[in-house]
PDB file of C-alpha atoms in Angstrom:
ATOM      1  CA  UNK I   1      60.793  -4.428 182.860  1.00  0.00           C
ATOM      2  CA  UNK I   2      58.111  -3.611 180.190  1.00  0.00           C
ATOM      3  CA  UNK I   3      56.987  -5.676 177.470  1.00  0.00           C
ATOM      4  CA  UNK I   4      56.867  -9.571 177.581  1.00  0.00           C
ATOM      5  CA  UNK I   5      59.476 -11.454 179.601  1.00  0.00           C
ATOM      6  CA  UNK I   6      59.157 -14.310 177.477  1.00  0.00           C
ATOM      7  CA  UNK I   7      58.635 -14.224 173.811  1.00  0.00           C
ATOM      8  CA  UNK I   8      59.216 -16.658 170.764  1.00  0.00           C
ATOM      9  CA  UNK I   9      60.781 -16.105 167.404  1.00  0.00           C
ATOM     10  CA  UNK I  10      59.798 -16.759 163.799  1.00  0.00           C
ATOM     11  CA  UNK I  11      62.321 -18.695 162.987  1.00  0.00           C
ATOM     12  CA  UNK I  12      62.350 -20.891 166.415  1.00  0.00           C
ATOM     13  CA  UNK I  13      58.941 -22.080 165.676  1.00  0.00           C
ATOM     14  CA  UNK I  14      59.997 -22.854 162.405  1.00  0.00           C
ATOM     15  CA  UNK I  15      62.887 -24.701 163.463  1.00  0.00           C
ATOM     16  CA  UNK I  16      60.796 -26.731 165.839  1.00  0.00           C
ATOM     17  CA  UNK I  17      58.791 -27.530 163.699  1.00  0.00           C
ATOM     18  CA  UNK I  18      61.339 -28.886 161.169  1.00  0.00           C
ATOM     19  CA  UNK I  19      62.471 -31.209 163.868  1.00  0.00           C
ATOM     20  CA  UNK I  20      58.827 -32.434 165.392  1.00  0.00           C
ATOM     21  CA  UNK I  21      59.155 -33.489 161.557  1.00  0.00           C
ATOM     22  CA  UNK I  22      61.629 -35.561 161.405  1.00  0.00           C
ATOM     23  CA  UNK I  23      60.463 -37.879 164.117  1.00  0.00           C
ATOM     24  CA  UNK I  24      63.677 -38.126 165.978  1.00  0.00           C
ATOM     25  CA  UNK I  25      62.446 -37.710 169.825  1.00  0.00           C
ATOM     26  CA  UNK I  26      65.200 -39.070 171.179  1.00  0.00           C
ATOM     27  CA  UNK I  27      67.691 -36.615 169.626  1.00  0.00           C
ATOM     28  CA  UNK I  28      64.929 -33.998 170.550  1.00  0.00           C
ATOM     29  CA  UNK I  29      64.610 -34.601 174.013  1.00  0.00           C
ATOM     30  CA  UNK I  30      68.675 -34.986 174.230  1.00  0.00           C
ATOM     31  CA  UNK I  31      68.769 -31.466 172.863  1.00  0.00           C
ATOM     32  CA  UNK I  32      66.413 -30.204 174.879  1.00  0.00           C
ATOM     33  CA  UNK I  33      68.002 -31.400 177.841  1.00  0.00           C
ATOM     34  CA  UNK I  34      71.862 -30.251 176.915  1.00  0.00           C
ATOM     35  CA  UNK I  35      69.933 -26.673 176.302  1.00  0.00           C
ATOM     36  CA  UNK I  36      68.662 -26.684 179.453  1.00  0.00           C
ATOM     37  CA  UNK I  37      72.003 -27.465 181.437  1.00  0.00           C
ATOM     38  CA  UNK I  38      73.548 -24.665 179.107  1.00  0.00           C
ATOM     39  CA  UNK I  39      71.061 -22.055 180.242  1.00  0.00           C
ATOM     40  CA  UNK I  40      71.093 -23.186 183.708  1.00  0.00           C
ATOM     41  CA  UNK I  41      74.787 -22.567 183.219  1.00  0.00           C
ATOM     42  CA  UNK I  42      73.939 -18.916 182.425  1.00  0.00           C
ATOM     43  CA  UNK I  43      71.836 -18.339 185.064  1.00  0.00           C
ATOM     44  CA  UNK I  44      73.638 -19.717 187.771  1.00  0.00           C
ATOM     45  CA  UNK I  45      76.339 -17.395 186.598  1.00  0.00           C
ATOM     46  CA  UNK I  46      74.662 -14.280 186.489  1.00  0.00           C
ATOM     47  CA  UNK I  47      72.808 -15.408 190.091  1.00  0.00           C
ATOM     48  CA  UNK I  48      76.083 -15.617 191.774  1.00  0.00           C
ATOM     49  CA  UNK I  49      77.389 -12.209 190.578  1.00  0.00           C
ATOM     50  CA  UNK I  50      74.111 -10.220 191.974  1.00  0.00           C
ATOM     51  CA  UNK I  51      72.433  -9.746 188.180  1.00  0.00           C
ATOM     52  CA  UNK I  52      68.913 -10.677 187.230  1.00  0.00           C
ATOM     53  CA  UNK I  53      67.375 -11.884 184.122  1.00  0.00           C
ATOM     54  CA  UNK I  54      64.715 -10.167 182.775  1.00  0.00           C
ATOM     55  CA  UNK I  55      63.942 -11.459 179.425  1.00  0.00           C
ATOM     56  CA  UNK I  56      63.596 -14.705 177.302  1.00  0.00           C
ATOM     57  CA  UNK I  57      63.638 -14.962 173.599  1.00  0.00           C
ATOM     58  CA  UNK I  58      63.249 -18.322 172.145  1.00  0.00           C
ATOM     59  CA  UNK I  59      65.089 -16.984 168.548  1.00  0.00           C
ATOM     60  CA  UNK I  60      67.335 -19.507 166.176  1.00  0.00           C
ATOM     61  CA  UNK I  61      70.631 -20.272 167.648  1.00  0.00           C
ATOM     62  CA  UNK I  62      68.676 -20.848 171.285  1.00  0.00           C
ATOM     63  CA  UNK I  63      67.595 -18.612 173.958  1.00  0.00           C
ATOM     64  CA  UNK I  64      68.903 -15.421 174.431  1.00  0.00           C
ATOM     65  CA  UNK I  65      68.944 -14.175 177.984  1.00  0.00           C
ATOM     66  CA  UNK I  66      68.818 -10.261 178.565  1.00  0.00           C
ATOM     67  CA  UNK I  67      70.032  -9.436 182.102  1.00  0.00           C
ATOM     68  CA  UNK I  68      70.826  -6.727 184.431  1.00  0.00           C
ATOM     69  CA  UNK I  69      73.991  -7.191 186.319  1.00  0.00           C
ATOM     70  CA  UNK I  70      75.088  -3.426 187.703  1.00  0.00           C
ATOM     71  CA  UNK I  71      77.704  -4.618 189.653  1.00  0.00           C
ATOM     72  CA  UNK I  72      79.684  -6.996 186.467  1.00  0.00           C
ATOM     73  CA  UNK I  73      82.658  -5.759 185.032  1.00  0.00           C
ATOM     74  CA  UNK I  74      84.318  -7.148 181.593  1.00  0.00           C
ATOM     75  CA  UNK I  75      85.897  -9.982 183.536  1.00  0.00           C
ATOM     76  CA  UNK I  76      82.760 -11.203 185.218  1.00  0.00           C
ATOM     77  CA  UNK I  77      80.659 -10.583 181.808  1.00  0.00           C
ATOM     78  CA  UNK I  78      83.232 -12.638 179.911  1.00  0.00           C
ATOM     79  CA  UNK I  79      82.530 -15.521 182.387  1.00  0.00           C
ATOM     80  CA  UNK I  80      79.214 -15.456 182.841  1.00  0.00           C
ATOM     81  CA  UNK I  81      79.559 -15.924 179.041  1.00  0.00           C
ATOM     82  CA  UNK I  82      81.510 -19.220 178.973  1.00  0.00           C
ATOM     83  CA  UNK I  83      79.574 -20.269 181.981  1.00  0.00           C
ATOM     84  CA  UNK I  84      76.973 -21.751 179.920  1.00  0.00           C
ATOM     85  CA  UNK I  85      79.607 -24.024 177.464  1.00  0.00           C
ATOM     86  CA  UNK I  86      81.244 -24.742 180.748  1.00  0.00           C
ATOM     87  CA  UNK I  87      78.141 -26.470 181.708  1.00  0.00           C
ATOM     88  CA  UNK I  88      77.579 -28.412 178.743  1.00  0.00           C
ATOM     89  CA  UNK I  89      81.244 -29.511 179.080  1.00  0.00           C
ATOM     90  CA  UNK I  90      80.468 -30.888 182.683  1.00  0.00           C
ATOM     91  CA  UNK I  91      77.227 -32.260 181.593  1.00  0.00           C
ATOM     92  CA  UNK I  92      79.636 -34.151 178.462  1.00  0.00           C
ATOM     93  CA  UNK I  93      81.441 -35.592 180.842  1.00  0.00           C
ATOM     94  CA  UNK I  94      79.365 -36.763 183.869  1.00  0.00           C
ATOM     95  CA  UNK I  95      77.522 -38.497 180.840  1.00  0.00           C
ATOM     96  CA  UNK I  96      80.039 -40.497 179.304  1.00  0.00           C
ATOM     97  CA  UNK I  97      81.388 -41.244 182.459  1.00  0.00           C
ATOM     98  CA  UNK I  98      78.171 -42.842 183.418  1.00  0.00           C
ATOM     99  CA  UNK I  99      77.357 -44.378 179.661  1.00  0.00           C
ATOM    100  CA  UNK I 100      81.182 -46.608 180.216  1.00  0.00           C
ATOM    101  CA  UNK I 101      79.384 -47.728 183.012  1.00  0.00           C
ATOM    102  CA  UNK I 102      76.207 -48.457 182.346  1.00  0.00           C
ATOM    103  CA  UNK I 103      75.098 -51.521 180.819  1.00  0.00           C
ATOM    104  CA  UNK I 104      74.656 -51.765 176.294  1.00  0.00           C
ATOM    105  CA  UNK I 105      71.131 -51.089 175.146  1.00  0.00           C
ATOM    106  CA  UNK I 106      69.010 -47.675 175.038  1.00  0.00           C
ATOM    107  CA  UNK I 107      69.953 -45.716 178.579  1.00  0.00           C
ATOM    108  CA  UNK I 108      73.922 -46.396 177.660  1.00  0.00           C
ATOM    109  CA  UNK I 109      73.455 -45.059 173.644  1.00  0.00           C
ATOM    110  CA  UNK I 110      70.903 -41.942 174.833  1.00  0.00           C
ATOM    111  CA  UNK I 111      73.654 -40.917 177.610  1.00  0.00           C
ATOM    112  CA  UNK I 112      76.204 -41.019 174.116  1.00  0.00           C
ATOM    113  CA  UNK I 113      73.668 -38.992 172.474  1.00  0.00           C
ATOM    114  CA  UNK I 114      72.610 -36.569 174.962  1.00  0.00           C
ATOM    115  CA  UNK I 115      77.033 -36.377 175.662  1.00  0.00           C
ATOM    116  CA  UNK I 116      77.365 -35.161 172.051  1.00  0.00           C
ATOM    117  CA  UNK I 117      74.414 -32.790 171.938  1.00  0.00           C
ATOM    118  CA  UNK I 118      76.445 -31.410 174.763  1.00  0.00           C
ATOM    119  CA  UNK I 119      79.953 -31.491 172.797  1.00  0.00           C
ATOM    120  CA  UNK I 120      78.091 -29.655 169.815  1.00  0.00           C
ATOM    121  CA  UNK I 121      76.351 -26.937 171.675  1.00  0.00           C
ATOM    122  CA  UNK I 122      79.392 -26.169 173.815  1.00  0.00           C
ATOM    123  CA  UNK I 123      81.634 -26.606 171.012  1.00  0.00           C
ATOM    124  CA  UNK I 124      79.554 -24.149 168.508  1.00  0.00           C
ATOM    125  CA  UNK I 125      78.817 -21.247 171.438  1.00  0.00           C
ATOM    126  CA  UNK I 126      82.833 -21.134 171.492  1.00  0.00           C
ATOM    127  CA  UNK I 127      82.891 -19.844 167.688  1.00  0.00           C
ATOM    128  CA  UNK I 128      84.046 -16.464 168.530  1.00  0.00           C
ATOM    129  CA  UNK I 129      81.387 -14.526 167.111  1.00  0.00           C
ATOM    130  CA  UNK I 130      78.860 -12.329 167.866  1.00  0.00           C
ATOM    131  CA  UNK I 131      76.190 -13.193 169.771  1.00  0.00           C
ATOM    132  CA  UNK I 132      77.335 -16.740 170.249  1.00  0.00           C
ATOM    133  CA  UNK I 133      79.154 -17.002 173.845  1.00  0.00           C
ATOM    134  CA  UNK I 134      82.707 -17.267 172.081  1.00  0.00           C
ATOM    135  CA  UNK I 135      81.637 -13.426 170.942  1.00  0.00           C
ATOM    136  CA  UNK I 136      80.958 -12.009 174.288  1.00  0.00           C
ATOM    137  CA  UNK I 137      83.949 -13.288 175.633  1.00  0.00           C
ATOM    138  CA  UNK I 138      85.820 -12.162 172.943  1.00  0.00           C
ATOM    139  CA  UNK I 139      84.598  -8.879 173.133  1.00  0.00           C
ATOM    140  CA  UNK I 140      84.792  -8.631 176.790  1.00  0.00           C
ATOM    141  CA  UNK I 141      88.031  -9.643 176.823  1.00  0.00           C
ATOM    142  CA  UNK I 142      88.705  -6.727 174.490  1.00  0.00           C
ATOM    143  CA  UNK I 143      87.167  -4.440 176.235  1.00  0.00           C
ATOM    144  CA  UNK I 144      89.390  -4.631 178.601  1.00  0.00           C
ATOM    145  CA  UNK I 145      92.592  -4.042 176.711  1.00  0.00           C
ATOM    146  CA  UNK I 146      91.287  -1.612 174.065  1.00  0.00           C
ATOM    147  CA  UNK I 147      88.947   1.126 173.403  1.00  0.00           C
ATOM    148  CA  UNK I 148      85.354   1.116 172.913  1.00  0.00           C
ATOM    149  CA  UNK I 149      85.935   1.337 168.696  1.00  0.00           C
ATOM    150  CA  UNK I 150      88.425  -0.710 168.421  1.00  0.00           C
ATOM    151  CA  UNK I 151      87.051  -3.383 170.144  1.00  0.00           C
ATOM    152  CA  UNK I 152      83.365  -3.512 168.516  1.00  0.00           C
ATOM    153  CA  UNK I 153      85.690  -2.871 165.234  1.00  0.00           C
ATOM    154  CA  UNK I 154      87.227  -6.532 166.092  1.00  0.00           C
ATOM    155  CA  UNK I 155      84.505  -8.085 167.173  1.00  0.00           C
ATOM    156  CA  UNK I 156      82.771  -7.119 164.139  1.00  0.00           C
ATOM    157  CA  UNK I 157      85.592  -8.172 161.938  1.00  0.00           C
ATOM    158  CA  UNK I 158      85.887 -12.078 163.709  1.00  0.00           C
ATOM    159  CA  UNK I 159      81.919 -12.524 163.700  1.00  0.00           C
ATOM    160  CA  UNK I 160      82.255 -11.840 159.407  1.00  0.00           C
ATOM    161  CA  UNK I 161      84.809 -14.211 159.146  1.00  0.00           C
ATOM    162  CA  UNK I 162      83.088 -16.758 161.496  1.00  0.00           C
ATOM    163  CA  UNK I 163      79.829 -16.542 159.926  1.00  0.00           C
ATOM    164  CA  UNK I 164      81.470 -16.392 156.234  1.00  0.00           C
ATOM    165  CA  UNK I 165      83.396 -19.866 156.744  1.00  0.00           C
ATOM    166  CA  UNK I 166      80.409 -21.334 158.395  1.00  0.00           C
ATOM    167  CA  UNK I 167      78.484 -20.301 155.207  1.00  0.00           C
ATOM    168  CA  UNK I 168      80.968 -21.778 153.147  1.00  0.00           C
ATOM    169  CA  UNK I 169      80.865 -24.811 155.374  1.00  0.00           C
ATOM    170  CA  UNK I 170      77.328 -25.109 155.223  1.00  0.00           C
ATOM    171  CA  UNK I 171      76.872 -24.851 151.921  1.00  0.00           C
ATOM    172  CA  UNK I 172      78.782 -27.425 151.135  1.00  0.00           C
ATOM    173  CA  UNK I 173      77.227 -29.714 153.860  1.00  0.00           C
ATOM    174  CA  UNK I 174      73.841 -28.755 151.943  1.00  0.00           C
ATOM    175  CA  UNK I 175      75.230 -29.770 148.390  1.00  0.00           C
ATOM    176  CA  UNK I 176      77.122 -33.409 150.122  1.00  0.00           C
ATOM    177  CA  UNK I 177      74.103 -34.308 151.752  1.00  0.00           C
ATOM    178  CA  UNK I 178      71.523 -33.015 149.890  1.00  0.00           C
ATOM    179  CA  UNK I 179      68.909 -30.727 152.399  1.00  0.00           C
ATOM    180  CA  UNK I 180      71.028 -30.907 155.573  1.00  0.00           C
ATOM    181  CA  UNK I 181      70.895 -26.938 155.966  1.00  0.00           C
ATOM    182  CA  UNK I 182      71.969 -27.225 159.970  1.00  0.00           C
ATOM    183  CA  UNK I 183      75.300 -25.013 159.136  1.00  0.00           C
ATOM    184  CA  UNK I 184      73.575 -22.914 156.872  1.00  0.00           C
ATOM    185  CA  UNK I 185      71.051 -21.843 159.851  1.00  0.00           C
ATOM    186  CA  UNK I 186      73.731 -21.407 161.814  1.00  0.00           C
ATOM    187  CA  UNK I 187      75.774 -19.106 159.643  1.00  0.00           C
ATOM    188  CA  UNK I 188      72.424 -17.089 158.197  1.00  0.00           C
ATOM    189  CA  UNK I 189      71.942 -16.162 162.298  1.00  0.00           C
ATOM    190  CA  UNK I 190      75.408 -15.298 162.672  1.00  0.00           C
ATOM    191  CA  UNK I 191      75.320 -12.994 159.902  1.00  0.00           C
ATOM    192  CA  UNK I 192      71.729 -11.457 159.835  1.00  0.00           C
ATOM    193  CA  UNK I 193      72.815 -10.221 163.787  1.00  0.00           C
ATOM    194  CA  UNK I 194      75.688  -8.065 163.107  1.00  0.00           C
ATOM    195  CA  UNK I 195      74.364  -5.238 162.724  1.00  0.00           C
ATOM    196  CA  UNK I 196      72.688  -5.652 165.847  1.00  0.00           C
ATOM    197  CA  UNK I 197      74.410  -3.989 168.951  1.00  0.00           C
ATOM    198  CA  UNK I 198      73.501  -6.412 172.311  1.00  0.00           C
ATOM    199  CA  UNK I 199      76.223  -5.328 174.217  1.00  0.00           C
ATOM    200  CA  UNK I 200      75.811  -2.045 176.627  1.00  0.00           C
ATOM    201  CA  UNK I 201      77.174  -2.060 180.168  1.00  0.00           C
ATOM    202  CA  UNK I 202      75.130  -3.599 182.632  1.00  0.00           C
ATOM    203  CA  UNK I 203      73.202  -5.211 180.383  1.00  0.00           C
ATOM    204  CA  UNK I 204      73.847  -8.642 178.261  1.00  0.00           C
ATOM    205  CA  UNK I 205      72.275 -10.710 175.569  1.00  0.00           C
ATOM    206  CA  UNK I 206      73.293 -14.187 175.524  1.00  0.00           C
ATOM    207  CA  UNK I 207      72.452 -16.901 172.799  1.00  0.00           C
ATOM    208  CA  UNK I 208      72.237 -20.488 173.790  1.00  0.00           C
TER     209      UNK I 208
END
C-alpha cells in the first residue's frame, strides 16, 4: 500500500497530551491497556476471515484500522466490527473476576479501573454511529436488507442523532463540572466525520 502505514493525528497528540497533564498514570496505562485488547480484538477478527491491515491512524476516538478483506461479506464485516467491544467485554470480565479475588490494596483497585476503562470503551464503540463500531454494524447490517441509498441514508440519519445527544450531553457535563470536555470530544468526532465515506467493499475503517 502507498503512503505511511502508520500515521498520527492532530488531535491525538493533543489529546495525549491533555492527559500526560493531568498526572493520572494509572488511569493512563489502564486505558492504554483496554485499547490494546480492543484492537487486538479487531485484528484477530479480520486475521481469521483472510483480510489484512494495512494502515494505522492514531486520530481522536482511537485507532482506526484500514483493511483489506476480499473475501468478507456484510455479515463477516459487521462482526469483525463488534469483535473489538467483544474483547473489551471479555477483558471486563476476566478482570473483575480476578479483582473479587485478589487481595484490597493497589493490584485489586487497578484491575477495577482497568475493568471500567474496558466497560467505557466497549460501551461507547456500541453508540450506533458512524465510524464508531456500533456504526459499521449498523450499517452492515443494513446493507444487507436494503439498498445501497437507503442504507448510507440511515446510517447517516442515526450518526446525527447520536452525535447531536452526545453534544447535548457533553455540554452539559462541561457546564456541571466545569472543563470536563470528554463528551464534547467525543461528539465533535462523531460529527466532524460524517461527511466522510469509510465504507467501500473490501475495504474497512474502524475506530477504536
Amino acid at each position: 500500500m502507498r503512503g505511511k502505514r502508520f500515521d498520527c493525528s492532530a488531535p491525538f497528540a493533543l489529546t495525549l497530551a491533555m492527559l500526560l497533564c493531568c498526572g493520572h498514570w494509572a488511569l493512563l496505562l489502564a486505558a492504554a491497556l483496554a485499547a490494546a485488547f480492543h484492537e487486538g480484538g479487531h485484528l484477530l477478527a479480520i486475521a481469521l476471515y483472510g483480510g489484512r491491515a494495512e494502515r494505522f491512524v492514531l486520530g481522536l476516538g482511537g485507532l482506526d484500522i484500514q483493511y483489506e478483506c476480499p473475501r468478507a461479506d456484510y455479515r463477516q464485516e459487521g462482526r469483525i466490527a463488534l469483535a473489538g467491544p467483544g474483547a473489551n467485554l471479555a477483558a471486563c470480565g476476566l478482570a473483575a473476576l480476578l479483582a473479587r479475588c485478589a487481595s484490597p490494596g493497589p493490584w485489586q483497585e487497578g484491575l477495577y479501573l482497568f475493568c471500567g476503562c474496558n466497560a467505557l470503551l466497549a460501551l461507547f464503540n456500541l453508540v450506533p454511529a458512524l465510524p464508531l463500531d456500533g456504526g459499521v454494524y449498523l450499517r452492515c447490517l443494513l446493507l444487507r436488507r436494503a439498498e445501497l441509498w437507503q442504507a448510507e441514508r440511515i446510517s447517516a440519519w442515526c450518526s446525527l442523532a447520536a452525535g447531536l445527544t452526545l453534544l447535548a450531553a457533553g455540554l452539559a457535563l462541561f457546564c456541571k463540572t466545569g472543563g470536563n470536555i470528554t463528551l464534547l470530544a467525543c461528539a465533535l468526532a462523531i460529527l466532524g466525520r460524517q461527511g466522510r465515506n469509510f465504507f467501500t467493499p473490501g475495504r474497512k475503517s474502524l475506530i477504536v
